[in-house]
Coordinates of C-alpha atoms in Angstrom, one line a residue:
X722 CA -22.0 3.2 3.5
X723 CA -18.3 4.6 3.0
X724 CA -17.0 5.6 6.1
X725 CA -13.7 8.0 6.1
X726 CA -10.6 6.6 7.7
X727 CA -8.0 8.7 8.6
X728 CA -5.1 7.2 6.4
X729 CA -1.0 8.1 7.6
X730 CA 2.0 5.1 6.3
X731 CA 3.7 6.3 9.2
X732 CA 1.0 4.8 11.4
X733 CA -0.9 2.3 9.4
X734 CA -0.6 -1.0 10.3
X735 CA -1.6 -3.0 7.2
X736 CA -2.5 -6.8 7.3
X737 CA -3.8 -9.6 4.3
X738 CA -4.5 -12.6 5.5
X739 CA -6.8 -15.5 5.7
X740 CA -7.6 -16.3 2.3
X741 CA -10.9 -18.1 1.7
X742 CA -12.4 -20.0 -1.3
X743 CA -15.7 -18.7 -2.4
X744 CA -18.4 -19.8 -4.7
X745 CA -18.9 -23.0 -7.3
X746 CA -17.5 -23.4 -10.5
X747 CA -16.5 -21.3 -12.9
X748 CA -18.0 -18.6 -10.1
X749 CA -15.5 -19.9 -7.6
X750 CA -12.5 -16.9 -6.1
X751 CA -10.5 -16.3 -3.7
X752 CA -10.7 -13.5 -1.1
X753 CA -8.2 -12.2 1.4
X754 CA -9.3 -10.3 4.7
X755 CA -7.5 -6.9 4.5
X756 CA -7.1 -4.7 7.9
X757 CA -6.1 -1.4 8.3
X758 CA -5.1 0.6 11.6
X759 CA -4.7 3.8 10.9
X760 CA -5.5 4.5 13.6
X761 CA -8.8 3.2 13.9
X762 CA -9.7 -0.3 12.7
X763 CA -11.0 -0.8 9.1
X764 CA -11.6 -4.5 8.0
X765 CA -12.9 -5.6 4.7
X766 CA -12.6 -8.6 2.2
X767 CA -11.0 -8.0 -1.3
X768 CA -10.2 -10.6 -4.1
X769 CA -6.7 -10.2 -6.0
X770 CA -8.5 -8.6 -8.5
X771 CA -10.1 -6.1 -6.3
X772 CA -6.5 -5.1 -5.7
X773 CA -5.4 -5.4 -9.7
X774 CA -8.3 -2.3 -9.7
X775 CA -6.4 -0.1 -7.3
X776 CA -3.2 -0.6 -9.3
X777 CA -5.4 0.5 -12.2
X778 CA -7.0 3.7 -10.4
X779 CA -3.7 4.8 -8.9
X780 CA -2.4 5.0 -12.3
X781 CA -4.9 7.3 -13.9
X782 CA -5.3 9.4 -10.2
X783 CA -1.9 9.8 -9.0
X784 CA 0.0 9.7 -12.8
X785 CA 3.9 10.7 -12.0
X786 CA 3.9 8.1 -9.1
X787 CA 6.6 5.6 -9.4
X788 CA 3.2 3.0 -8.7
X789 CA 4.6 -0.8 -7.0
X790 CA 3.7 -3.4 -9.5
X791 CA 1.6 -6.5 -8.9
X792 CA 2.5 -9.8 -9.9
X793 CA 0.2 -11.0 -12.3
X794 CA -0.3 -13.5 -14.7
X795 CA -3.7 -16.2 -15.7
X796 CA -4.3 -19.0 -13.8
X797 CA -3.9 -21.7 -16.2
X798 CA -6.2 -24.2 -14.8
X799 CA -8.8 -23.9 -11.8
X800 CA -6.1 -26.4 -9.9
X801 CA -3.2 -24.3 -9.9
X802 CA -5.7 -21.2 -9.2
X803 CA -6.9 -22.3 -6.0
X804 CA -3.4 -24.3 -5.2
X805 CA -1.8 -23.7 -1.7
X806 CA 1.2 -22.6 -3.0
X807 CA -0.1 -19.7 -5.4
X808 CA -2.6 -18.3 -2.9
X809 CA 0.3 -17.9 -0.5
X810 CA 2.3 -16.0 -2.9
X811 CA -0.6 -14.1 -3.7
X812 CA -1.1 -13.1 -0.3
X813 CA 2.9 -12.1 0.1
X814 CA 2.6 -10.4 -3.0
X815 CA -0.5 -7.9 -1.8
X816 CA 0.9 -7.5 1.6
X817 CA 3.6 -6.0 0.0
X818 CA 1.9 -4.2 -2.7
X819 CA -0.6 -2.6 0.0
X820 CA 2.2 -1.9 2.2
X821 CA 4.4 0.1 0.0
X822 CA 1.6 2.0 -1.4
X823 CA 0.6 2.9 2.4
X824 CA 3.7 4.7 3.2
X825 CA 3.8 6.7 -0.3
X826 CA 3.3 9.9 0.4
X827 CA 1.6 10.8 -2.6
X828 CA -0.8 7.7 -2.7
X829 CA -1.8 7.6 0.8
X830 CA -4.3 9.5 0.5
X831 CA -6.2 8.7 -3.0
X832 CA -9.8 8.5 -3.6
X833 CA -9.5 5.1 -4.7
X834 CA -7.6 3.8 -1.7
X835 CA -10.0 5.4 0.7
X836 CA -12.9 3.3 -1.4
X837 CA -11.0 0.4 -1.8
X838 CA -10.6 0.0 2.3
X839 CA -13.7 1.1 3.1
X840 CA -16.8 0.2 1.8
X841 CA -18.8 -2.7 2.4
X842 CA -19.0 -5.5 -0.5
X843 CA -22.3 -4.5 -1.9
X844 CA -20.7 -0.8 -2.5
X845 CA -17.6 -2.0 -4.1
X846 CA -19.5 -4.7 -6.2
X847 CA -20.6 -1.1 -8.0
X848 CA -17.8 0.9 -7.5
X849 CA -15.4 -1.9 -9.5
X850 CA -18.0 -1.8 -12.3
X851 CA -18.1 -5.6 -14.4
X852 CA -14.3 -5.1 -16.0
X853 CA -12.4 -8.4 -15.1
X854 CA -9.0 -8.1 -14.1
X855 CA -8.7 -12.2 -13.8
X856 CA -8.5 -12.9 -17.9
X857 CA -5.1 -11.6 -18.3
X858 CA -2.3 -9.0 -17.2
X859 CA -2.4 -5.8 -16.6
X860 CA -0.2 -3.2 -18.7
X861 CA 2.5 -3.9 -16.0
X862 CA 2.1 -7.6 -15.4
X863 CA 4.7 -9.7 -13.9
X864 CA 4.6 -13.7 -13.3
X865 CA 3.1 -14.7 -10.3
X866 CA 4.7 -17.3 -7.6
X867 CA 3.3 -20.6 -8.1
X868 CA 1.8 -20.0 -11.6
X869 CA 2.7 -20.9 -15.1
X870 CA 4.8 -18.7 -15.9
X871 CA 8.0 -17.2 -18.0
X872 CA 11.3 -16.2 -16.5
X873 CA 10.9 -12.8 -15.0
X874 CA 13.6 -10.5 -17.4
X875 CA 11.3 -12.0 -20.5
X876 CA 8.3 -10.6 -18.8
X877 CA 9.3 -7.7 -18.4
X878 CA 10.9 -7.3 -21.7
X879 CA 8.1 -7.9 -23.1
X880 CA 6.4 -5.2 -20.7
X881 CA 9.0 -3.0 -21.8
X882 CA 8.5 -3.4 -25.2
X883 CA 5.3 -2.0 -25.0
X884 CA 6.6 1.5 -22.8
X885 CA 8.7 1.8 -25.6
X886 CA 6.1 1.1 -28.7
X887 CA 4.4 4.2 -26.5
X888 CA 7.5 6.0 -26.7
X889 CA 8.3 5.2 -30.4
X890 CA 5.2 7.3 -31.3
X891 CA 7.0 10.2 -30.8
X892 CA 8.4 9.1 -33.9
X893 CA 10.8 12.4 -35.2
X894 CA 8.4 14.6 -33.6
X895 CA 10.4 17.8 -32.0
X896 CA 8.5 17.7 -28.5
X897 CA 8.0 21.3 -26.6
X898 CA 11.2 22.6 -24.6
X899 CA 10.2 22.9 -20.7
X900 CA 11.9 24.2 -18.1
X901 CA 12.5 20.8 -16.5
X902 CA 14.3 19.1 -19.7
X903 CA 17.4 19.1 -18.0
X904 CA 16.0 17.6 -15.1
X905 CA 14.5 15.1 -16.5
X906 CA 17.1 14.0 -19.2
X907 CA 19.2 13.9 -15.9
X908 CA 16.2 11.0 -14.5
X909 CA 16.3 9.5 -18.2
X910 CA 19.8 8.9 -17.4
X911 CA 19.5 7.3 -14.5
X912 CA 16.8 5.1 -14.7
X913 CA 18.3 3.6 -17.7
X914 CA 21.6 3.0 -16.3
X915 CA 19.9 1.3 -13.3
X916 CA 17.6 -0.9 -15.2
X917 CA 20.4 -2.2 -17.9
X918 CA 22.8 -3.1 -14.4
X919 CA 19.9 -4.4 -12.2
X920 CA 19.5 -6.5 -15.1
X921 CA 22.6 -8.0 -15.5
X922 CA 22.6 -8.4 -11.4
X923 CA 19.8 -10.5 -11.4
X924 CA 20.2 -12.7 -14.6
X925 CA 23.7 -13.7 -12.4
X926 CA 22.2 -14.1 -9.9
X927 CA 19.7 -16.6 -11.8
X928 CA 23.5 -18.3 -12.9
X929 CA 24.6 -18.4 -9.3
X930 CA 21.3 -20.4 -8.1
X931 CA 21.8 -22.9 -11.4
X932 CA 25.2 -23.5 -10.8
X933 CA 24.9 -24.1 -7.1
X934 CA 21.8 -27.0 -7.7
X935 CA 24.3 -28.1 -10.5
X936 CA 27.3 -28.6 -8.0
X937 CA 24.8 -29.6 -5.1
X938 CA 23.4 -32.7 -7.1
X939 CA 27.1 -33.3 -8.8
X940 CA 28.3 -34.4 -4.7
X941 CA 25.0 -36.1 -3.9
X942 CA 25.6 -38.4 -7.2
X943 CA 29.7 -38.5 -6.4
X944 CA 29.0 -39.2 -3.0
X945 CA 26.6 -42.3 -4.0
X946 CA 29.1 -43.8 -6.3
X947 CA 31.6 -43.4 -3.3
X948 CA 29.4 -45.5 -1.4
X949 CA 28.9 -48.2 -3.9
X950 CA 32.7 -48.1 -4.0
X951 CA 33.6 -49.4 -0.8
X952 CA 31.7 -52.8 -1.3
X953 CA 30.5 -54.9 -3.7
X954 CA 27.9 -57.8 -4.3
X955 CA 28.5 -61.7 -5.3
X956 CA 26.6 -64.0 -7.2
X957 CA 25.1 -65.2 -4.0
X958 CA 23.5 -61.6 -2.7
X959 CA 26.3 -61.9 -0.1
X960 CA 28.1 -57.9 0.5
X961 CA 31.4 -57.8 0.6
X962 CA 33.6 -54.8 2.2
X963 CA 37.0 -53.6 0.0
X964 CA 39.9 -52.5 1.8
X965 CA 38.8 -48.9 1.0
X966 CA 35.2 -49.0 2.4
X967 CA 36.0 -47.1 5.8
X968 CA 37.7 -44.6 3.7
X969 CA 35.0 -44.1 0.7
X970 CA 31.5 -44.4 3.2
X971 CA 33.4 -41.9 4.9
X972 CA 34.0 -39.9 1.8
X973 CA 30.5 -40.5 0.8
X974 CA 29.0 -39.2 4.3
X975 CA 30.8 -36.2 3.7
X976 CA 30.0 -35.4 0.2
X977 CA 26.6 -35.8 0.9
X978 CA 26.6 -33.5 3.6
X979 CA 28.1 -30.6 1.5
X980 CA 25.6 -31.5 -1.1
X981 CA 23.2 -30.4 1.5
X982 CA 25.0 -27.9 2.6
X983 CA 25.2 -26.4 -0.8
X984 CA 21.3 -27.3 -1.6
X985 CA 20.5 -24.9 1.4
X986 CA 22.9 -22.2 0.2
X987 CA 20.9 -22.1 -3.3
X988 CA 18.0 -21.7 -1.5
X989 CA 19.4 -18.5 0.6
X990 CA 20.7 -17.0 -2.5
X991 CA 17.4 -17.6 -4.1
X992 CA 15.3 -15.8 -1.4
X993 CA 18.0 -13.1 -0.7
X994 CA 19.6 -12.2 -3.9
X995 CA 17.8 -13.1 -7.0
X996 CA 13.9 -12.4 -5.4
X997 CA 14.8 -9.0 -4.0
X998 CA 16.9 -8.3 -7.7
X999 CA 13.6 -9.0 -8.9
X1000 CA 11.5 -7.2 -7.2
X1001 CA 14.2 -3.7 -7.8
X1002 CA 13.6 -4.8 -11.3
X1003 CA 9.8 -4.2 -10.8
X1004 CA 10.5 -1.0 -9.1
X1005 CA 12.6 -0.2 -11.9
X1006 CA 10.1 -1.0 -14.7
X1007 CA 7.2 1.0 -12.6
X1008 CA 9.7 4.4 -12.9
X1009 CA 9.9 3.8 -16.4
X1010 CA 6.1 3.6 -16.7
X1011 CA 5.7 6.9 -14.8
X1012 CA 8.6 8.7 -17.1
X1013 CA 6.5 7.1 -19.6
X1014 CA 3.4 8.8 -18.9
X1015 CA 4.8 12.2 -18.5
X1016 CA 6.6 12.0 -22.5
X1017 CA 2.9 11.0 -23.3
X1018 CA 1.6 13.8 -22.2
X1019 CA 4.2 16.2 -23.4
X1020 CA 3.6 14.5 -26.7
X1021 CA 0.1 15.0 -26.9
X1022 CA 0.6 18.6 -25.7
X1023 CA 3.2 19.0 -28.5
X1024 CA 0.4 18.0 -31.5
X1025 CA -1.8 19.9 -30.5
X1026 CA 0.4 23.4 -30.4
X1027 CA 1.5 21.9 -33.9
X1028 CA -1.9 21.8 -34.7
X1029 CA -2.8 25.2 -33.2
X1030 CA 0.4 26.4 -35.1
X1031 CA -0.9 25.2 -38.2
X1032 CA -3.9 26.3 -37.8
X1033 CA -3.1 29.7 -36.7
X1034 CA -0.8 29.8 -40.5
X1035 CA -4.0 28.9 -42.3
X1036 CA -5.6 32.0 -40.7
X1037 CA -3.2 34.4 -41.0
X1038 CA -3.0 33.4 -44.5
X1039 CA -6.7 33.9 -45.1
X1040 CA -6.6 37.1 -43.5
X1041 CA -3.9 38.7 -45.8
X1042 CA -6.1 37.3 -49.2
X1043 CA -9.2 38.5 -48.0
X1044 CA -8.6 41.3 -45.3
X1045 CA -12.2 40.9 -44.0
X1046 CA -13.5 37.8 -41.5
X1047 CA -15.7 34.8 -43.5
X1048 CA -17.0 31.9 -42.3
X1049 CA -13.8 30.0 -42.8
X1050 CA -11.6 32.2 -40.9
X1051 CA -14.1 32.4 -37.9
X1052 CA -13.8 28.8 -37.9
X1053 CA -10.4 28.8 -37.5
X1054 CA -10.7 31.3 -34.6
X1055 CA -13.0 28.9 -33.1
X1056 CA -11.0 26.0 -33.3
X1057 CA -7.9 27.8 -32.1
X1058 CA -9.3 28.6 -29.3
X1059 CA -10.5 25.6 -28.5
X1060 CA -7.2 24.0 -29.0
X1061 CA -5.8 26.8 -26.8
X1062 CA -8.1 25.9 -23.8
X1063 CA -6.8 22.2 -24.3
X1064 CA -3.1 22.7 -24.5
X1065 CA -3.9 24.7 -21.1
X1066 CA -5.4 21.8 -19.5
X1067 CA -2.6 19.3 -20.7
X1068 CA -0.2 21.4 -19.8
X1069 CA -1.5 21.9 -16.2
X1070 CA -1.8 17.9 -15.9
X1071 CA 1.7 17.4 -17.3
X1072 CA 3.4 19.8 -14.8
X1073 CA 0.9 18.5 -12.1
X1074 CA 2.2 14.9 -13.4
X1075 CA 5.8 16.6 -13.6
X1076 CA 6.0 17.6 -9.8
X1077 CA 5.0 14.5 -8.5
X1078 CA 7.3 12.3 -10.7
X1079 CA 10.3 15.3 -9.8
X1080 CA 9.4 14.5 -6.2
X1081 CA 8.6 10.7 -6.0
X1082 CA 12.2 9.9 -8.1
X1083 CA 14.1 11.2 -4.9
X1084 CA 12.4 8.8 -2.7
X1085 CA 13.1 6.4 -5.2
X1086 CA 16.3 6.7 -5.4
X1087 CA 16.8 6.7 -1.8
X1088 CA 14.4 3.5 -1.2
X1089 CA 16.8 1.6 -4.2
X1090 CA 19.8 2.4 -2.2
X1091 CA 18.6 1.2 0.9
X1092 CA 17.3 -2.3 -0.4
X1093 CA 20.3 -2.5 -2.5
X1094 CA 22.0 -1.8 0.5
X1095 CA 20.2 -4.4 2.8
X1096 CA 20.3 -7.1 0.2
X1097 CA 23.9 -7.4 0.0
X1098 CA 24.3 -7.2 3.5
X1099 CA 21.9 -10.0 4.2
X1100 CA 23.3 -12.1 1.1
X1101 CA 27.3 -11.1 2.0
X1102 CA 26.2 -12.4 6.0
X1103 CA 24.9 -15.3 4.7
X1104 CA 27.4 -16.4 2.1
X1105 CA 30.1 -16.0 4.9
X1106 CA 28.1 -18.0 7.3
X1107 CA 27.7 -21.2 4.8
X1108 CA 31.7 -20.5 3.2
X1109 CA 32.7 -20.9 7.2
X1110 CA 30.7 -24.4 6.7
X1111 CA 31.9 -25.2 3.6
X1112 CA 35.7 -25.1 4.1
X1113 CA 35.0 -26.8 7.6
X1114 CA 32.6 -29.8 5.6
X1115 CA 35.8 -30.3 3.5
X1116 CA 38.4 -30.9 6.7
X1117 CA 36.3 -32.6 8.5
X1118 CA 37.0 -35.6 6.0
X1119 CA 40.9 -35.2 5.7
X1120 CA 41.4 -37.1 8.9
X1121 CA 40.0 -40.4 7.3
X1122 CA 42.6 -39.7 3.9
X1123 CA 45.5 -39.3 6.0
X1124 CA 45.8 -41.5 8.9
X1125 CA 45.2 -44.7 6.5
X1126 CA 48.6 -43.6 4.6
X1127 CA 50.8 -42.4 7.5
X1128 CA 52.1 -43.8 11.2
X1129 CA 50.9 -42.5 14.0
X1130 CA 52.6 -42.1 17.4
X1131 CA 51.7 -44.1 20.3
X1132 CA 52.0 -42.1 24.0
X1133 CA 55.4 -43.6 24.7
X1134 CA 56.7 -42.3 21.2
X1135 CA 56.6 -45.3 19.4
X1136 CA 55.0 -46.1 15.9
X1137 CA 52.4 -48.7 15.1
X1138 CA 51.3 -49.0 11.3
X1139 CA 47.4 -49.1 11.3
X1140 CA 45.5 -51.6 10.7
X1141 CA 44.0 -51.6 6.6
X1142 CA 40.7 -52.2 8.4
X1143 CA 40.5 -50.7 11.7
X1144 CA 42.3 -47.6 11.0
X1145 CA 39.4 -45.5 11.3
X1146 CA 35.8 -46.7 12.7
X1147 CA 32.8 -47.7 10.5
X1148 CA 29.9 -44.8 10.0
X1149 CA 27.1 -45.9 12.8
X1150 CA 24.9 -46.8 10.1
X1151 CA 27.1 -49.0 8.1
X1152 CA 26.2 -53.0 7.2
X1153 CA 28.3 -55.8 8.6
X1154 CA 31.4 -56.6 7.3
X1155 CA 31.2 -59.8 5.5
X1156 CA 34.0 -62.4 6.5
X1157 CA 36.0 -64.2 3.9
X1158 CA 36.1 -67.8 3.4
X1159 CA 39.0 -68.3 6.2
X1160 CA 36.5 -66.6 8.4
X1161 CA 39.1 -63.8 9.8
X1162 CA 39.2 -61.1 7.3
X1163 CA 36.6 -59.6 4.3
X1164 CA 37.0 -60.8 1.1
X1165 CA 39.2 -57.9 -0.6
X1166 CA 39.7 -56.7 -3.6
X1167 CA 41.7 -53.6 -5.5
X1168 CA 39.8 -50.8 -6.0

């Protein structure tokens, strides 16, 4: 039985977790444990496409919503399906679908979210009805982490593409004036502006991440020649130091540490640039889907008083040839009227639709701000944290290029030259120095 929770965002404390495999073969899924406190304690198992059906339902029950978008794309083989690494990201991915749609105002409270947290598995076995959600993507799909998949500005072009094949139906249909237009051409505005620079945000910072595993493996590889600089092998196996091997397994220390210091940075920028960019990009497309909706309706509301129009024509027409009601003419009153009582209902759902979108694109606008805000704070912190390390990595090497070429002072003010060799000690890890034949210096050679 359904039991009724009491549903607020500002008090629900939402959880997915423990994901377990279940069932053999091509029967075999994966299902996450969902809990709710809101306040009370509901506690229920859903598969990912249990929560592909919610997306689905809010859609067609709250239509005006700006919706959060699930990643989503097929599971190429059952390997990758079940892999650790795509169940994970599964599991961050619903926490913060579930999440977001918890504190909407407007969602919260939906029939379909009260069913989806609440009944018990042989309910919602029913309730979800045989469609599968697993055999592709949904009209909003996104690539999943850990799948196959393309890089995320294709995918959703290619989503995209299909908003504006809905769009393009309009063809050069005048649609109905409404009182809104204004408003809404002001939203158009908007939204499009903020989806063609989000773009551009995020395919840089795609560059940024390239170029930094580019310049990360150009030091590892620059600092391994530098170490194979400083000595060289004879015909015997036997290693021989240069004169510049202090200097170069210095320099090849060093560059191998910034290497890894600029492998780590990639990584940051990854995590807190280009995956939240990607994510406003999904926010983004999920506006455009709701604006979307709302020109389909006004569309469809715009036929039909075409229709009506036209149909009203053909009866005034018959009217002034025949002056007296046939069976044609009553017809036409017939079907007037019934278009009438149709454009009524549309109407009502496309202001109903309207108000919410009106409404929700504040919040929108408000929650973009904020992340945008709190991304570039989190990536500007960290990219000053790791530039600090950077320009120190660099110094910290300078010592070893400069003592070997200058003087230094003794305590009583007087200058020794140092030593070609002992100038500056050996890295801890370094081989032996092989003697040369006279068995008091290594063999040497230019370099």
């Amino acid at each position: 039985m359904m039991e009724d929770i009491t549903i607020s965002g500002s008090q629900a404390e939402v959880k997915v977790h423990d994901p377990q495999h279940q069932g053999e073969g091509r029967s075999k899924f994966t299902s996450y444990l969902v809990e709710v406190k809101a306040p009370s304690l509901s506690v229920c198992r859903r598969r990912y496409s249990d929560f592909q059906w919610l997306y689905e339902k809010l859609l067609e029950e709250r239509a005006g919503c700006i919706i959060p978008i699930i990643l989503h794309t097929r599971a190429l083989t059952p390997g990758k399906r079940f892999s650790e690494e795509l169940v994970n990201g599964r599991m961050v991915q619903l926490n913060w679908f579930l999440s977001k749609v918890m504190n909407h105002h407007d969602l919260v409270d939906s029939p379909s979210l009260q069913t989806f947290l609440t009944v018990n598995q042989t309910e919602w076995d029913g309730i979800k009805g045989t469609k599968s959600f697993d055999d592709g993507a949904s009209e909003a799909g996104f690539p999943e982490p850990g799948s196959e998949k393309e890089k995320p500005a294709g995918v959703i072009a290619k989503m995209m593409n299909k908003v504006r094949t809905k769009i393009a139906m309009v063809g050069n249909t005048k649609l109905e004036s409404t009182p809104d237009d204004d408003i809404f051409n002001d939203i158009e505005a908007y939204v499009s502006n903020l989806e063609a620079n989000i773009k551009v945000l995020h395919k840089g910072s795609e560059t940024l991440v390239k170029s930094m595993k580019q310049s990360s493996d150009t030091l590892k590889q620059m600092g391994a020649s530098f170490a194979l600089m400083g000595q060289y092998t004879l015909a015997n196996d036997v290693v021989v130091r240069t004169p510049s091997y202090t200097m170069t397994s210095r320099l090849a220390s060093n560059w191998n540490n910034l290497s890894k210091l600029i492998s780590f940075q990639q990584s940051s920028t990854k995590g807190k640039l280009e995956v939240p960019l990607e994510e406003m990009m999904r926010d983004v497309a999920a506006a455009r889907i709701s604006l979307t909706k709302r020109k389909e309706l006004l569309y469809n509301y715009t036929l039909k008083v075409n229709i009506g129009n036209k149909k009203q024509g053909q009866l005034d027409k018959l009217r002034e040839q025949s002056g007296m009601p046939d069976s044609k003419s009553i017809n036409l009153e017939g079907e007037i009227r019934l278009l009438k009582q149709e454009n009524s209902e549309l109407w009502k759902e496309f202001d109903e639709v309207s108000r919410r979108l009106s409404r929700d694109v504040e919040r929108f606008k408000a929650e973009i701000r904020e992340k945008l805000r709190a991304t570039m704070e989190n990536f500007h912190t960290v990219q000053e944290e790791y530039s600090k390390k950077y320009v120190q990595g660099w110094s910290e090497v300078m010592p070893v290029l400069t003592l070997g070429e200058k003087s230094k002072k003794t305590k009583n003010g007087t200058k020794n030259e140092a030593p070609p060799g002992d100038a500056f000690p050996a890295p801890a890890d370094a081989p032996p120095a092989v003697p040369s034949e006279d068995g008091d210096a290594p063999i040497t050679t230019s370099v």
